[in-house]
XYZ file of C-alpha atoms in Angstrom:
707
model
C -14.035 -89.664 -9.032
C -11.427 -91.655 -10.931
C -7.760 -91.549 -10.210
C -5.612 -89.796 -12.893
C -3.306 -92.816 -13.001
C -6.151 -95.150 -13.928
C -7.351 -92.739 -16.609
C -3.874 -92.572 -18.113
C -3.542 -96.365 -18.048
C -6.900 -96.697 -19.758
C -5.912 -94.257 -22.481
C -2.589 -96.102 -22.980
C -4.469 -99.444 -23.358
C -6.789 -97.933 -25.944
C -3.845 -96.523 -27.855
C -1.994 -99.843 -27.864
C -5.128 -101.693 -29.014
C -5.747 -99.173 -31.756
C -2.150 -99.446 -32.964
C -2.421 -103.242 -33.056
C -5.711 -103.162 -35.018
C -4.212 -100.751 -37.554
C -0.907 -102.555 -37.834
C -2.177 -106.097 -38.430
C -3.918 -105.441 -41.708
C -0.831 -103.430 -42.894
C 1.457 -106.286 -42.074
C -0.792 -108.678 -44.042
C -0.992 -106.440 -47.110
C 1.427 -106.434 -49.950
C 4.301 -103.976 -49.739
C 3.370 -100.487 -50.907
C 4.285 -99.371 -54.381
C 7.248 -97.057 -55.017
C 4.861 -94.136 -55.495
C 3.293 -94.534 -52.078
C 6.235 -96.036 -50.212
C 7.857 -93.466 -47.883
C 11.581 -92.892 -48.298
C 13.586 -95.152 -46.078
C 15.864 -93.465 -43.538
C 19.604 -94.039 -44.112
C 20.972 -96.771 -41.931
C 23.850 -95.861 -39.584
C 27.067 -97.811 -39.902
C 27.623 -99.366 -36.483
C 30.621 -101.205 -35.138
C 28.255 -103.643 -33.377
C 25.198 -104.190 -35.599
C 21.975 -104.878 -33.768
C 19.405 -107.218 -35.366
C 17.273 -105.294 -37.890
C 13.790 -104.252 -36.972
C 11.095 -106.703 -38.129
C 9.913 -104.144 -40.611
C 10.871 -100.531 -39.950
C 8.519 -99.311 -42.640
C 5.391 -100.641 -40.902
C 3.170 -97.748 -39.890
C 2.107 -97.241 -36.293
C -0.152 -94.665 -34.782
C -1.887 -92.376 -34.239
C -0.609 -92.272 -30.633
C -1.644 -90.076 -27.708
C 0.301 -90.215 -24.420
C -0.610 -87.924 -21.549
C 1.239 -87.949 -18.199
C 2.230 -91.609 -18.391
C 5.125 -93.160 -16.502
C 8.424 -94.458 -17.808
C 7.185 -98.047 -17.632
C 4.442 -97.518 -20.209
C 6.953 -95.852 -22.617
C 9.410 -98.730 -22.195
C 6.565 -101.204 -22.909
C 5.967 -99.519 -26.265
C 9.750 -99.627 -27.057
C 9.875 -103.315 -26.176
C 6.827 -104.125 -28.339
C 7.991 -102.132 -31.394
C 11.630 -103.316 -31.336
C 10.859 -106.960 -30.595
C 13.671 -107.009 -28.031
C 13.687 -107.750 -24.332
C 14.367 -104.698 -22.136
C 16.560 -105.185 -19.071
C 15.300 -102.674 -16.565
C 17.015 -101.542 -13.330
C 15.261 -101.389 -9.976
C 14.859 -97.620 -10.213
C 14.944 -94.999 -12.899
C 14.768 -91.212 -12.838
C 11.164 -90.251 -12.069
C 9.128 -88.300 -14.559
C 5.929 -88.144 -16.624
C 5.855 -88.463 -20.397
C 3.648 -86.898 -23.065
C 3.734 -87.599 -26.804
C 1.257 -87.038 -29.614
C 1.462 -88.790 -33.003
C -1.540 -87.431 -34.860
C -1.051 -89.659 -37.894
C 0.550 -93.036 -38.610
C 4.365 -93.036 -38.884
C 6.930 -95.672 -39.840
C 7.909 -97.707 -36.827
C 11.561 -96.604 -37.055
C 10.627 -92.916 -36.810
C 8.254 -93.558 -33.924
C 11.031 -95.395 -32.065
C 13.401 -92.429 -32.570
C 10.771 -90.195 -31.041
C 10.393 -92.448 -28.004
C 14.171 -92.786 -27.548
C 14.617 -89.024 -27.690
C 11.764 -88.603 -25.196
C 13.516 -91.023 -22.796
C 16.841 -89.209 -23.159
C 15.176 -85.913 -22.361
C 14.026 -87.409 -19.077
C 17.378 -88.926 -18.119
C 16.866 -92.491 -19.387
C 19.076 -94.129 -22.023
C 18.985 -97.371 -24.014
C 22.086 -99.363 -24.965
C 21.981 -102.568 -27.096
C 23.196 -105.904 -25.720
C 23.495 -108.192 -28.706
C 20.521 -108.814 -31.010
C 17.859 -109.674 -28.429
C 18.316 -107.307 -25.507
C 18.211 -103.599 -24.736
C 19.602 -102.330 -21.445
C 17.783 -99.475 -19.757
C 20.206 -97.208 -17.859
C 20.144 -93.775 -16.269
C 21.567 -91.359 -18.792
C 24.583 -90.377 -16.660
C 25.741 -94.021 -16.574
C 25.160 -94.978 -20.182
C 28.710 -94.029 -21.194
C 29.905 -97.095 -19.274
C 27.481 -99.438 -21.018
C 29.105 -99.404 -24.482
C 26.658 -97.286 -26.516
C 26.536 -97.653 -30.271
C 29.869 -96.771 -31.881
C 29.713 -94.929 -35.186
C 32.630 -95.406 -37.548
C 31.629 -93.219 -40.478
C 30.011 -89.841 -40.815
C 26.937 -88.978 -38.783
C 25.680 -86.362 -41.199
C 23.724 -88.865 -43.367
C 21.801 -90.296 -40.408
C 18.416 -89.258 -39.039
C 18.878 -86.912 -36.058
C 17.761 -88.279 -32.693
C 18.604 -88.204 -29.016
C 20.064 -91.724 -29.113
C 23.367 -91.883 -27.205
C 26.257 -92.922 -29.447
C 30.042 -92.672 -29.458
C 32.380 -91.548 -32.228
C 36.105 -90.847 -32.725
C 36.885 -87.581 -34.504
C 40.311 -87.465 -36.176
C 41.586 -83.917 -36.600
C 43.734 -82.895 -39.537
C 44.901 -79.395 -38.635
C 43.490 -78.543 -35.221
C 45.212 -79.893 -32.129
C 42.958 -82.214 -30.120
C 44.176 -80.825 -26.794
C 43.215 -77.298 -27.900
C 39.943 -78.314 -29.597
C 38.339 -80.208 -26.671
C 38.167 -77.215 -24.244
C 36.440 -75.178 -26.961
C 33.570 -77.691 -27.445
C 33.054 -78.652 -23.795
C 30.041 -76.359 -23.556
C 28.408 -78.048 -26.554
C 28.280 -81.466 -24.861
C 25.330 -82.691 -22.769
C 26.297 -82.161 -19.116
C 23.728 -84.753 -17.943
C 25.773 -87.527 -19.521
C 28.912 -86.701 -17.596
C 30.914 -88.212 -20.447
C 34.292 -86.469 -20.572
C 36.009 -86.414 -23.988
C 38.945 -88.815 -24.318
C 41.980 -87.358 -26.144
C 44.396 -89.554 -28.117
C 47.410 -87.241 -28.533
C 49.570 -89.551 -30.649
C 47.085 -89.683 -33.540
C 45.478 -86.301 -32.728
C 41.980 -87.746 -32.183
C 39.213 -87.386 -29.599
C 36.451 -89.813 -28.504
C 33.076 -88.158 -27.820
C 29.961 -89.773 -26.313
C 26.735 -87.809 -26.693
C 23.427 -87.775 -28.501
C 23.490 -88.402 -32.208
C 22.132 -84.946 -32.981
C 24.838 -83.320 -30.853
C 27.632 -85.272 -32.545
C 26.232 -84.249 -35.919
C 26.514 -80.621 -34.901
C 30.135 -81.107 -33.782
C 31.016 -82.881 -37.045
C 29.514 -80.022 -39.043
C 31.563 -77.579 -36.951
C 34.782 -79.475 -37.689
C 34.116 -79.330 -41.412
C 34.211 -75.541 -41.070
C 37.160 -74.918 -38.744
C 39.477 -77.936 -39.207
C 41.351 -76.292 -42.060
C 44.925 -75.048 -42.637
C 45.792 -71.829 -40.820
C 47.033 -70.341 -44.079
C 43.739 -70.947 -45.752
C 42.699 -67.850 -47.643
C 46.215 -66.299 -47.609
C 48.171 -65.444 -50.713
C 51.871 -64.706 -51.294
C 52.985 -61.749 -53.347
C 56.528 -60.622 -54.199
C 57.444 -57.011 -54.935
C 60.591 -56.538 -57.039
C 61.900 -53.163 -55.918
C 63.687 -50.966 -58.443
C 64.929 -47.943 -56.530
C 64.432 -48.406 -52.786
C 66.108 -50.964 -50.552
C 63.887 -53.816 -49.361
C 64.714 -53.376 -45.673
C 64.065 -49.613 -45.899
C 60.620 -50.232 -47.424
C 59.813 -52.775 -44.692
C 60.829 -50.270 -41.999
C 58.675 -47.577 -43.608
C 55.670 -49.916 -43.689
C 56.137 -50.852 -40.026
C 56.231 -47.181 -39.106
C 53.160 -46.324 -41.186
C 51.099 -49.316 -40.043
C 51.797 -48.932 -36.329
C 49.411 -47.725 -33.670
C 45.727 -47.488 -34.623
C 46.362 -48.525 -38.243
C 47.731 -51.895 -37.103
C 44.186 -53.012 -36.239
C 42.991 -52.313 -39.773
C 45.043 -55.100 -41.405
C 44.668 -58.823 -40.867
C 46.270 -60.477 -37.875
C 48.024 -62.998 -40.139
C 49.400 -60.359 -42.530
C 53.198 -60.248 -42.586
C 55.890 -58.802 -44.814
C 59.624 -59.409 -44.768
C 62.473 -57.876 -46.806
C 65.038 -59.884 -48.744
C 68.009 -57.571 -49.315
C 69.872 -60.265 -51.239
C 67.363 -60.061 -54.113
C 65.970 -56.648 -53.097
C 62.465 -58.057 -52.876
C 59.622 -57.541 -50.415
C 57.574 -60.677 -49.600
C 53.948 -60.131 -48.583
C 51.706 -62.836 -47.087
C 48.157 -61.585 -46.601
C 44.547 -61.917 -47.594
C 44.209 -61.291 -51.339
C 41.811 -58.456 -50.599
C 44.619 -56.524 -48.848
C 47.074 -56.751 -51.738
C 45.653 -53.723 -53.551
C 46.298 -51.639 -50.416
C 49.945 -52.767 -50.244
C 50.349 -52.308 -54.009
C 49.486 -48.654 -53.593
C 51.844 -48.167 -50.646
C 54.842 -49.915 -52.214
C 54.441 -48.095 -55.539
C 54.550 -44.732 -53.749
C 57.622 -45.652 -51.704
C 59.639 -47.327 -54.456
C 60.436 -44.165 -56.423
C 63.692 -42.725 -57.654
C 64.966 -40.102 -55.218
C 68.437 -39.002 -54.198
C 68.900 -39.002 -50.433
C 69.511 -35.675 -48.779
C 73.015 -35.972 -47.348
C 75.622 -33.590 -45.970
C 79.307 -33.644 -45.150
C 80.775 -31.858 -42.160
C 84.318 -31.402 -40.842
C 84.378 -31.150 -37.045
C 87.681 -29.848 -35.637
C 88.550 -31.108 -32.171
C 90.057 -28.832 -29.523
C 91.089 -31.229 -26.792
C 90.332 -34.846 -27.785
C 92.281 -36.972 -30.241
C 90.536 -37.535 -33.584
C 91.551 -41.206 -33.801
C 90.188 -41.875 -30.297
C 86.923 -40.047 -31.007
C 86.434 -41.968 -34.249
C 86.983 -45.297 -32.460
C 84.548 -44.325 -29.679
C 81.802 -43.306 -32.114
C 82.384 -46.478 -34.115
C 81.830 -48.620 -31.014
C 78.642 -46.712 -30.194
C 77.199 -47.189 -33.673
C 78.268 -50.839 -33.773
C 76.598 -51.438 -30.401
C 73.352 -49.902 -31.680
C 73.522 -52.229 -34.680
C 74.050 -55.279 -32.434
C 71.131 -54.282 -30.199
C 68.852 -53.915 -33.204
C 69.719 -57.420 -34.416
C 69.243 -58.987 -30.970
C 65.764 -57.465 -30.650
C 64.679 -58.971 -33.955
C 65.072 -55.892 -36.162
C 66.159 -56.030 -39.769
C 69.872 -56.192 -40.346
C 71.509 -52.809 -40.436
C 70.149 -49.493 -39.375
C 73.059 -47.975 -37.477
C 76.140 -47.027 -39.457
C 79.658 -48.207 -38.757
C 82.556 -45.804 -39.070
C 85.505 -46.313 -41.385
C 88.694 -46.539 -39.330
C 92.018 -45.524 -40.862
C 95.207 -46.774 -39.232
C 97.867 -44.052 -38.884
C 100.691 -44.627 -41.335
C 98.719 -47.093 -43.450
C 97.315 -46.505 -46.904
C 93.961 -44.772 -46.508
C 91.088 -47.043 -47.473
C 87.861 -45.947 -49.029
C 85.236 -45.088 -46.395
C 82.962 -48.039 -45.681
C 79.263 -47.126 -45.700
C 77.541 -47.675 -42.386
C 75.353 -50.714 -41.860
C 71.719 -49.757 -41.165
C 69.924 -50.840 -38.010
C 66.244 -51.369 -37.310
C 64.217 -48.607 -35.792
C 64.182 -49.351 -32.085
C 62.027 -46.518 -30.888
C 58.866 -44.928 -32.133
C 58.996 -41.187 -32.649
C 56.123 -38.867 -33.302
C 55.644 -37.664 -36.864
C 57.884 -34.701 -37.651
C 60.175 -35.249 -34.649
C 63.923 -35.453 -35.379
C 65.344 -38.957 -35.479
C 67.425 -40.154 -32.541
C 69.102 -43.008 -34.443
C 71.834 -43.128 -37.050
C 70.827 -43.794 -40.634
C 72.329 -46.229 -43.116
C 74.144 -43.343 -44.865
C 76.382 -42.387 -41.940
C 80.162 -42.515 -42.447
C 82.809 -41.217 -40.011
C 86.514 -40.798 -40.896
C 89.268 -39.312 -38.704
C 91.873 -36.888 -40.097
C 94.902 -37.208 -37.871
C 96.815 -34.332 -39.501
C 94.220 -31.663 -38.637
C 92.849 -33.512 -35.596
C 89.343 -33.462 -37.041
C 86.647 -35.974 -37.943
C 84.750 -35.952 -41.217
C 81.085 -36.921 -40.944
C 78.893 -37.739 -43.959
C 75.219 -38.555 -43.547
C 71.746 -37.143 -43.154
C 71.089 -33.916 -41.237
C 69.947 -35.987 -38.259
C 73.221 -37.931 -38.389
C 75.230 -34.695 -38.392
C 73.215 -33.320 -35.501
C 73.617 -36.454 -33.388
C 77.368 -36.749 -34.030
C 77.963 -33.033 -33.345
C 76.057 -33.303 -30.074
C 78.145 -36.281 -28.998
C 81.421 -34.598 -29.999
C 80.566 -31.468 -27.997
C 80.207 -33.622 -24.887
C 83.327 -35.680 -25.604
C 85.722 -32.921 -26.722
C 86.205 -31.293 -23.313
C 89.292 -30.238 -21.403
C 90.106 -32.876 -18.822
C 91.024 -31.869 -15.295
C 94.774 -31.560 -14.669
C 96.872 -32.217 -11.618
C 100.406 -31.180 -10.662
C 102.250 -33.752 -8.593
C 105.299 -32.589 -6.617
C 107.655 -35.408 -5.743
C 110.567 -35.673 -3.301
C 112.705 -38.826 -3.314
C 114.769 -39.128 -0.113
C 117.220 -41.816 0.947
C 117.374 -42.459 4.700
C 120.225 -44.340 6.354
C 118.854 -46.593 9.066
C 120.548 -47.435 12.344
C 120.360 -50.834 13.953
C 117.539 -49.865 16.302
C 115.347 -48.277 13.612
C 113.129 -50.499 11.465
C 111.913 -48.017 8.828
C 112.763 -44.691 7.320
C 109.430 -43.186 8.404
C 110.264 -43.962 12.033
C 113.788 -42.620 11.557
C 112.399 -39.288 10.319
C 109.778 -39.221 13.078
C 106.881 -38.908 10.669
C 103.275 -39.602 11.561
C 101.595 -41.273 8.559
C 97.925 -42.275 8.456
C 96.592 -44.118 5.398
C 99.755 -43.240 3.460
C 99.224 -39.516 4.137
C 101.516 -37.318 6.223
C 99.647 -35.942 9.242
C 102.519 -34.660 11.418
C 105.582 -36.001 13.196
C 106.412 -37.741 16.468
C 109.959 -36.390 17.082
C 110.884 -34.582 20.260
C 113.770 -32.461 21.306
C 115.151 -29.064 20.485
C 115.030 -28.123 16.836
C 112.830 -31.035 15.714
C 110.270 -29.842 13.211
C 108.656 -30.639 9.888
C 108.041 -27.512 7.901
C 106.341 -25.068 10.239
C 104.944 -27.770 12.512
C 106.183 -28.601 15.943
C 105.787 -31.782 17.949
C 102.353 -32.966 18.800
C 100.666 -32.124 15.516
C 98.200 -34.851 14.689
C 95.406 -33.328 12.633
C 95.615 -33.980 8.904
C 93.602 -30.857 8.111
C 95.697 -28.577 10.312
C 98.933 -29.994 8.911
C 97.926 -29.546 5.287
C 96.658 -26.033 5.990
C 99.793 -24.986 7.850
C 102.163 -26.231 5.160
C 100.071 -24.455 2.521
C 99.468 -25.517 -1.031
C 101.800 -22.808 -2.285
C 104.734 -23.882 -0.061
C 107.478 -25.903 -1.687
C 107.137 -29.610 -0.890
C 110.803 -29.823 0.109
C 110.203 -27.066 2.616
C 106.962 -28.659 3.809
C 108.826 -31.836 4.746
C 112.147 -30.114 5.659
C 113.943 -31.496 8.735
C 115.425 -28.937 11.072
C 116.839 -31.074 13.912
C 120.566 -31.671 13.664
C 120.503 -35.464 14.407
C 118.663 -35.971 11.141
C 120.869 -33.977 8.793
C 123.426 -36.703 8.282
C 121.151 -39.699 7.764
C 118.900 -38.228 5.040
C 119.757 -37.340 1.460
C 117.411 -35.737 -1.075
C 117.940 -37.663 -4.314
C 115.458 -35.870 -6.583
C 112.802 -33.170 -6.435
C 110.815 -33.450 -9.707
C 107.357 -32.055 -10.471
C 105.038 -33.448 -13.137
C 101.735 -32.293 -14.618
C 99.247 -34.700 -16.174
C 95.536 -34.955 -17.027
C 92.747 -37.125 -15.747
C 93.382 -40.809 -16.560
C 96.685 -39.972 -18.317
C 99.801 -41.782 -17.132
C 102.879 -39.741 -16.126
C 106.383 -41.044 -15.405
C 109.678 -39.773 -13.972
C 113.084 -41.448 -14.109
C 116.154 -40.606 -12.069
C 119.273 -42.642 -12.787
C 121.798 -43.494 -15.448
C 122.038 -45.400 -18.706
C 124.673 -48.098 -19.095
C 125.684 -50.126 -22.153
C 124.746 -53.778 -21.795
C 125.633 -56.577 -24.184
C 122.381 -58.028 -25.438
C 123.779 -60.593 -27.915
C 126.941 -62.081 -29.363
C 127.483 -63.236 -32.962
C 130.343 -65.467 -34.130
C 131.310 -65.940 -37.772
C 134.130 -66.522 -40.211
C 136.108 -63.479 -41.300
C 137.351 -65.111 -44.496
C 140.929 -65.507 -43.229
C 142.711 -68.455 -41.687
C 142.733 -66.935 -38.213
C 139.369 -68.548 -37.311
C 136.067 -67.113 -36.104
C 135.435 -63.513 -35.197
C 132.998 -62.436 -32.504
C 130.821 -59.327 -32.499
C 128.530 -58.138 -29.731
C 125.243 -56.239 -29.840
C 125.029 -53.482 -27.255
C 121.866 -51.850 -25.907
C 121.438 -49.058 -23.399
C 119.779 -50.055 -20.151
C 118.311 -47.501 -17.766
C 119.242 -48.120 -14.146
C 117.798 -45.917 -11.416
C 114.489 -44.839 -9.905
C 111.296 -44.915 -12.002
C 107.972 -43.591 -10.688
C 104.750 -43.955 -12.714
C 101.514 -42.210 -11.662
C 97.999 -42.584 -13.144
C 95.579 -40.036 -11.592
C 91.782 -40.132 -11.535
C 90.400 -36.706 -10.611
C 86.938 -36.366 -9.099
C 84.580 -33.416 -9.354
C 84.874 -32.803 -5.613
C 88.667 -32.370 -5.723
C 89.423 -35.934 -4.631
C 92.262 -37.693 -6.415
C 92.912 -41.407 -6.787
C 96.491 -42.279 -7.669
C 97.750 -45.550 -9.071
C 101.453 -45.423 -8.224
C 104.159 -47.820 -9.450
C 107.675 -47.559 -7.963
C 110.641 -49.325 -9.551
C 114.136 -48.979 -8.042
C 117.120 -50.596 -9.776
C 120.594 -50.817 -8.204
C 123.909 -52.225 -9.357
C 124.714 -54.979 -6.904
C 127.965 -56.131 -8.467
C 129.649 -57.252 -11.644
C 129.869 -60.483 -13.586
C 131.984 -61.639 -16.542
C 129.992 -63.024 -19.471
C 131.889 -64.225 -22.560
C 134.851 -62.183 -21.448
C 132.771 -59.027 -20.983
C 132.097 -57.381 -17.673
C 128.362 -56.933 -17.077
C 126.565 -55.266 -14.146
C 124.329 -57.255 -11.812
C 121.138 -55.228 -11.510
C 118.771 -55.629 -8.581
C 115.206 -54.426 -8.755
C 112.681 -53.400 -6.115
C 109.060 -52.803 -7.194
C 105.880 -51.736 -5.445
C 102.398 -50.825 -6.680
C 99.986 -48.695 -4.648
C 96.498 -47.250 -5.066
C 95.958 -44.194 -2.866
C 93.014 -41.827 -2.439
C 93.796 -38.282 -1.364
C 92.418 -34.779 -1.235
C 93.807 -31.765 -2.994
C 97.101 -30.788 -1.283
C 97.553 -33.942 0.818
C 101.140 -35.205 1.192
C 101.417 -38.908 0.390
C 104.281 -40.868 1.924
C 105.429 -44.215 0.495
C 108.337 -46.203 1.906
C 109.510 -49.738 2.447
C 112.106 -50.034 -0.345
C 115.105 -50.923 1.800
C 118.555 -52.086 0.788
C 121.441 -53.592 2.798
C 124.953 -52.177 2.126
C 128.326 -53.696 2.898
C 131.605 -51.763 2.679
C 135.365 -52.281 3.276
C 138.068 -49.590 3.806
C 141.853 -49.877 4.118
C 144.295 -47.222 5.428
C 147.974 -47.284 4.365
C 150.783 -47.611 6.920
C 154.006 -45.762 6.048
C 155.237 -44.288 2.812
C 155.777 -47.589 1.019
C 152.541 -48.327 -0.903
C 152.711 -52.121 -0.945
C 153.825 -52.542 2.659
C 151.473 -49.795 3.807
C 148.487 -51.540 2.228
C 149.616 -54.896 3.589
C 150.055 -53.806 7.192
C 147.579 -50.921 7.191
C 144.282 -50.745 9.091
C 141.195 -52.417 7.574
C 137.551 -51.847 8.496
C 134.264 -53.439 7.413
C 130.861 -51.748 7.606
C 127.246 -52.849 7.222
C 124.254 -50.606 6.901
C 120.717 -50.252 5.573
C 119.098 -47.540 3.519
C 115.477 -46.929 2.581
C 113.916 -44.801 -0.145
C 111.030 -42.565 0.962
C 108.745 -41.027 -1.683
C 106.786 -37.876 -0.864
C 104.023 -36.906 -3.308
C 101.706 -33.907 -3.139
C 98.960 -33.710 -5.817
C 97.390 -30.340 -6.522
C 94.409 -30.009 -8.845
C 94.972 -27.117 -11.248
C 92.214 -24.542 -11.429
C 93.262 -22.682 -14.589
C 93.975 -19.491 -12.602
C 97.156 -17.657 -11.566
C 97.210 -19.657 -8.340
C 98.450 -22.643 -10.322
C 101.741 -20.801 -11.037
C 102.598 -19.728 -7.485
C 104.920 -22.665 -6.799
C 106.680 -22.358 -10.155
C 107.244 -18.622 -9.698
C 108.761 -19.225 -6.264
C 111.229 -21.635 -7.763
C 112.129 -19.105 -10.450
C 112.648 -16.377 -7.878
C 115.092 -18.608 -5.963
C 117.418 -18.892 -8.984
C 120.171 -16.501 -10.074
C 118.410 -15.829 -13.397
C 115.135 -14.855 -11.736
C 115.179 -11.291 -13.059
C 115.724 -12.265 -16.702
C 113.107 -15.039 -16.574
C 110.576 -12.753 -14.920
C 111.040 -10.165 -17.657
C 110.133 -12.730 -20.293
C 107.156 -14.338 -18.653
C 105.668 -11.064 -17.412
C 105.524 -9.651 -20.961
C 101.964 -9.681 -22.215
C 101.352 -11.503 -25.499
C 100.474 -9.547 -28.628
C 96.837 -8.826 -29.345
C 94.972 -11.520 -31.180
C 94.452 -11.167 -34.922
C 91.189 -9.727 -36.125
C 90.726 -12.707 -38.430
C 88.204 -14.999 -36.749
C 89.359 -18.491 -35.853
C 87.741 -21.414 -37.639
C 84.567 -22.643 -36.025
C 84.186 -26.153 -34.678
C 82.362 -27.086 -37.878
C 84.151 -25.222 -40.657
C 83.263 -27.070 -43.855
C 80.040 -28.476 -45.128
C 78.537 -29.661 -48.354
C 75.069 -30.751 -49.244
C 73.670 -33.148 -51.783
C 70.034 -33.366 -52.680
C-alpha cells in the first residue's frame, strides 16, 4: 500500500509537467488577438515596484492539488514568479488543496496561491526585484509589505498583505480606529498606527480587507451636517422665544424620539424669527406646527389690586421683584431662552411715577402635566406699589395673579410683638466695690438676673430673700405682671442712698423692628462759623451756625422673636456726659464724653436682663464761708475735695405680647397708681360703637379682565 505523501507528490509532479507542456507552446505562439485576449487586470500602484512578471497573461493549468504541503505550493510560486523564495526554517504546518479546472492567466493563478498561503498563516513580502521572503503571517507587518499609495478599489481582490495610509476628511482618526478594529485580521497582529496631526491612520491587512475599509470610508467620512437643511420662519404675531418654548413643550417626552437627533430650533427675538435646522423631510411637520401657533390672538390678562393689612406695599413690591428677577437669572444660567419671569416696576416715593415696565420672560424650568396650572410667572406680569393706599397692583395672566396672591397672603402677616420694660439706675460705688452689680448684691448669670447675694436685715429684691439662686423660681416669683421697678426694688436701708433711678421707660416693638429710647437734654452747639464783609468800614462780621445736640442716655433694641417664646435682643447703649467746657472762637462749648457698648442677649419671655459696666469717675470741690464778710469768708473758709465713681445699670424685661387682655395688666396697674386713674378708667372701659353694616373691602377689591 502506498503512502499518501508519495501519492500527493506524484500527483503534484504530473500537474507541474502538464502545466509545462501546455505553457511552452503558448509561450512560442504569437500573442492572442484582441477578440480572444482576456482583459488584463489593473496594476496596483506600489511605492516599491517589483519586477514585472515575465508574462502575466500566459495561461497555466488545469491544476489539481490535494493535501500537499507548504513546500510544494511555494515551489509553484517560485516557478511562476521567476523569483527566488527565501524560506525560514519552519512555517505554520498545514495541508493545501486547490483545483483549477481550466487554464488561467498566470497572474490570477498566483493571486489564488497567495490567498491560499495567507489563509494558512503564511505571507509573502517582496525584497527587491529578484527575491520573495516567506514569513509567518503574524510577522509580515515587520517585513515591509507592499505599500499602496492610491485607491485599492481598482485592484483585483486577493489575500496579499499590503499597507495603506487612509487620510480622513471629517471623521477623527482616534474615534474611527476603535470602530474598525473588529474588521481587521486578528492573525496579523498589526495594530493600526494613528497620525493625529494630519488625521490619518496606517493599516496593514489583506488587500481585500483594505478595499472593504476604503469602501466604508466613502460612505461615512462625510460632513455631520450632510442631509440637513436650514429654514427660517418669519413670525408675524407671536414672539420667537414663545414659539420656541411651545415647541419644546409639545415635543418633549415620547414625541422627542420621533424627530431627528440633529434637529434643532432657536429663536431670534431681535428679528422675531425662528431658525430650524433639520432633515428636509421634517420641515413640513414644523411648517404645520408654526402656522398654527403664529396666529393673531390677544392674551388673556387681568388686573388686581391687593390691599395689604400689615406689610408695607413698597417692601412687598421690592421683595416680589427680587423673587422674579432671581427666577429670570436662574433660567438664563440653566441655558433657557432669555426672559420668562417678569420683573416688577419699582416707583420711588416722592419721584415722578414712571410707566410700568413689562416683565422679562424666563424659560420654562419645570415640566407640568397638561392642564395643570403654571407655577412660573409669565412675560406679561407687572407689579406696581401704591404707597397711598398701601396696596400693590398686579397685572398679568390668571396664573400670575394666583401666584402673587398666594405669596402676598404668606407675607402680609402680623409680626410678633414684644414689650420691653426698662429701668436705668445709677449706682454710686465705694472704694471697696468694683461694680454696681456687686454693690446692689445682684446675682447675674449670662446677663440675666437670677437672685441676689446680699445678707442682713431688710435686704431683698422684690419678693425674694437671700439665697435665691434659681432663674425659674425668681422669674416666677416676681411675676410677669409685676412692675419691673418693684421686681428689682431694694428694701435694705444701706442701699437707699447709693442708688438713683434715672428713667423707667417701656417700649413696644415688632419682630426685627428697631426701637430706641433717649433720656437726656438737647444743647445748642456751634457747628460752623462764617466771616464776611458787612459793607461798612468796620471790617469783617462773623456769624455762627448752631445745631442742637442730644446729650444723655440712648438705648437701641432690635428684637428677634422665636415661635417658642425665646427672644434675641441686639442692644446698643450710648451714654454721653458733659465733662467740662472749652472756648472755641470766643464761644463756650461743652466737652462731651461718650461711653458705648453693644450686646447680643438671648432670653426667655419674662427674663430680667442686667447690663452694667458703664462707669464714670467724678471729682468735686466745696467751700464753706467763714464769717459774714463774703470775700474774707471765702478766702479763709473750709475747703473740701471729693472723688467718686458711678456706674449705670440697665434692667430690661422683654414680654412677648399675646394679643389678649393679659398684655394690658402692667399698663392698667400704672394707671391705677396715678391720681387720674378714675377718669382714665372711665374712658378706656367704654366699649366702642358697633361696627358699620357696610362690609369692609376685601383683600382683592378691584379687578379687570382683557381677552
